[in-house]
PDB file of C-alpha atoms in Angstrom:
ATOM      1  CA  MET E   1      92.109 229.484 129.713  1.00 85.00           C
ATOM      2  CA  ASN E   2      89.347 226.928 129.170  1.00 89.00           C
ATOM      3  CA  VAL E   3      89.820 224.228 131.830  1.00 91.00           C
ATOM      4  CA  ILE E   4      87.176 222.217 133.664  1.00 92.00           C
ATOM      5  CA  VAL E   5      87.518 219.532 136.346  1.00 94.00           C
ATOM      6  CA  LEU E   6      84.515 217.306 137.159  1.00 93.00           C
ATOM      7  CA  PHE E   7      83.848 214.412 139.501  1.00 95.00           C
ATOM      8  CA  GLY E   8      80.661 212.385 139.358  1.00 96.00           C
ATOM      9  CA  ARG E   9      79.037 209.123 138.311  1.00 97.00           C
ATOM     10  CA  LEU E  10      78.264 208.036 134.765  1.00 97.00           C
ATOM     11  CA  THR E  11      74.565 208.247 133.944  1.00 97.00           C
ATOM     12  CA  ARG E  12      74.791 205.966 130.912  1.00 97.00           C
ATOM     13  CA  ASP E  13      77.166 203.393 129.466  1.00 97.00           C
ATOM     14  CA  PRO E  14      79.893 204.825 127.195  1.00 97.00           C
ATOM     15  CA  GLN E  15      79.165 204.581 123.451  1.00 98.00           C
ATOM     16  CA  LEU E  16      82.311 204.045 121.378  1.00 98.00           C
ATOM     17  CA  SER E  17      82.535 205.062 117.715  1.00 97.00           C
ATOM     18  CA  TYR E  18      85.285 206.008 115.287  1.00 97.00           C
ATOM     19  CA  THR E  19      85.824 209.007 113.026  1.00 97.00           C
ATOM     20  CA  PRO E  20      86.442 208.389 109.299  1.00 97.00           C
ATOM     21  CA  SER E  21      90.172 208.843 109.996  1.00 97.00           C
ATOM     22  CA  GLY E  22      90.058 206.072 112.642  1.00 96.00           C
ATOM     23  CA  THR E  23      90.164 208.144 115.848  1.00 97.00           C
ATOM     24  CA  ALA E  24      88.193 206.603 118.723  1.00 98.00           C
ATOM     25  CA  VAL E  25      85.370 208.743 120.162  1.00 98.00           C
ATOM     26  CA  VAL E  26      83.321 207.903 123.253  1.00 98.00           C
ATOM     27  CA  ASP E  27      80.115 209.676 124.303  1.00 97.00           C
ATOM     28  CA  THR E  28      78.670 209.394 127.800  1.00 97.00           C
ATOM     29  CA  ALA E  29      77.401 211.653 130.594  1.00 96.00           C
ATOM     30  CA  LEU E  30      77.972 212.210 134.275  1.00 96.00           C
ATOM     31  CA  ALA E  31      75.961 213.499 137.215  1.00 97.00           C
ATOM     32  CA  SER E  32      77.565 215.514 139.995  1.00 95.00           C
ATOM     33  CA  ASN E  33      75.729 216.301 143.252  1.00 92.00           C
ATOM     34  CA  ARG E  34      76.078 219.382 145.433  1.00 91.00           C
ATOM     35  CA  ILE E  35      74.694 219.110 148.974  1.00 92.00           C
ATOM     36  CA  TRP E  36      74.478 222.018 151.435  1.00 92.00           C
ATOM     37  CA  LYS E  37      72.380 223.402 154.273  1.00 92.00           C
ATOM     38  CA  GLY E  38      70.096 226.293 153.401  1.00 88.00           C
ATOM     39  CA  LYS E  39      69.510 229.388 155.529  1.00 89.00           C
ATOM     40  CA  ASP E  40      66.648 227.567 157.239  1.00 91.00           C
ATOM     41  CA  GLY E  41      68.987 224.682 158.196  1.00 90.00           C
ATOM     42  CA  GLN E  42      67.327 222.242 155.786  1.00 92.00           C
ATOM     43  CA  LYS E  43      69.458 219.988 153.607  1.00 93.00           C
ATOM     44  CA  GLN E  44      69.503 221.124 149.971  1.00 92.00           C
ATOM     45  CA  GLU E  45      70.696 219.131 146.977  1.00 93.00           C
ATOM     46  CA  LYS E  46      71.299 220.063 143.352  1.00 95.00           C
ATOM     47  CA  VAL E  47      72.408 217.689 140.585  1.00 95.00           C
ATOM     48  CA  LEU E  48      74.391 218.820 137.542  1.00 93.00           C
ATOM     49  CA  PHE E  49      74.224 216.646 134.403  1.00 94.00           C
ATOM     50  CA  VAL E  50      77.086 216.994 131.899  1.00 92.00           C
ATOM     51  CA  ASP E  51      77.532 215.302 128.507  1.00 93.00           C
ATOM     52  CA  LEU E  52      81.070 214.040 127.903  1.00 94.00           C
ATOM     53  CA  ARG E  53      82.964 213.339 124.685  1.00 95.00           C
ATOM     54  CA  CYS E  54      86.486 211.919 124.790  1.00 94.00           C
ATOM     55  CA  PHE E  55      88.894 211.060 121.986  1.00 96.00           C
ATOM     56  CA  GLY E  56      91.771 208.699 121.217  1.00 96.00           C
ATOM     57  CA  ARG E  57      93.253 206.294 123.745  1.00 96.00           C
ATOM     58  CA  MET E  58      91.278 207.916 126.572  1.00 94.00           C
ATOM     59  CA  ALA E  59      88.036 207.096 124.735  1.00 96.00           C
ATOM     60  CA  GLU E  60      89.082 203.459 124.352  1.00 97.00           C
ATOM     61  CA  ASN E  61      90.029 203.215 128.059  1.00 96.00           C
ATOM     62  CA  ILE E  62      86.735 204.740 129.213  1.00 96.00           C
ATOM     63  CA  ASN E  63      84.810 202.333 126.989  1.00 97.00           C
ATOM     64  CA  GLN E  64      86.773 199.353 128.337  1.00 97.00           C
ATOM     65  CA  TYR E  65      86.802 200.143 132.072  1.00 96.00           C
ATOM     66  CA  PHE E  66      83.744 202.311 132.821  1.00 97.00           C
ATOM     67  CA  LYS E  67      80.021 201.547 132.912  1.00 97.00           C
ATOM     68  CA  LYS E  68      76.879 203.358 134.080  1.00 97.00           C
ATOM     69  CA  GLY E  69      77.062 204.216 137.806  1.00 96.00           C
ATOM     70  CA  ARG E  70      80.865 204.140 138.020  1.00 97.00           C
ATOM     71  CA  ALA E  71      82.591 207.168 139.598  1.00 97.00           C
ATOM     72  CA  ILE E  72      84.830 209.144 137.241  1.00 96.00           C
ATOM     73  CA  PHE E  73      87.164 212.148 137.539  1.00 95.00           C
ATOM     74  CA  VAL E  74      87.515 214.185 134.341  1.00 92.00           C
ATOM     75  CA  ASP E  75      89.605 217.177 133.375  1.00 92.00           C
ATOM     76  CA  GLY E  76      89.297 218.824 130.000  1.00 90.00           C
ATOM     77  CA  ARG E  77      87.773 221.832 128.291  1.00 90.00           C
ATOM     78  CA  LEU E  78      84.221 223.088 128.223  1.00 87.00           C
ATOM     79  CA  LYS E  79      82.255 223.327 124.977  1.00 86.00           C
ATOM     80  CA  LEU E  80      78.822 224.935 125.088  1.00 83.00           C
ATOM     81  CA  ASP E  81      76.290 223.814 122.484  1.00 81.00           C
ATOM     82  CA  GLN E  82      73.165 225.801 121.591  1.00 83.00           C
ATOM     83  CA  TRP E  83      70.166 224.644 119.607  1.00 79.00           C
ATOM     84  CA  GLU E  84      67.491 226.495 117.717  1.00 86.00           C
ATOM     85  CA  LYS E  85      63.969 225.254 117.103  1.00 86.00           C
ATOM     86  CA  ASP E  86      61.410 227.280 115.175  1.00 87.00           C
ATOM     87  CA  GLY E  87      63.668 230.338 115.423  1.00 83.00           C
ATOM     88  CA  GLN E  88      63.978 230.149 119.219  1.00 84.00           C
ATOM     89  CA  LYS E  89      67.148 229.217 121.110  1.00 80.00           C
TER      90      LYS E  89
END
């Protein structure tokens, strides 16, 4: 099962486009913080940045109602992209 649930804030405004068949596509990204106390008692923080791509009516709604900095809750599936440059991943 490939299911992911994320909560965070948008790091950029949604960018709406359409496929040749007319399906709405929105691209944006979110940041999610994790805060904890380390073994030494000091506050630790780690930020996870995730690119998002949504389709159809959901894409149109995100474009209409969400802007950079707005909190968002997303559930969907994870797709991992890999790039190669000069023969190296």
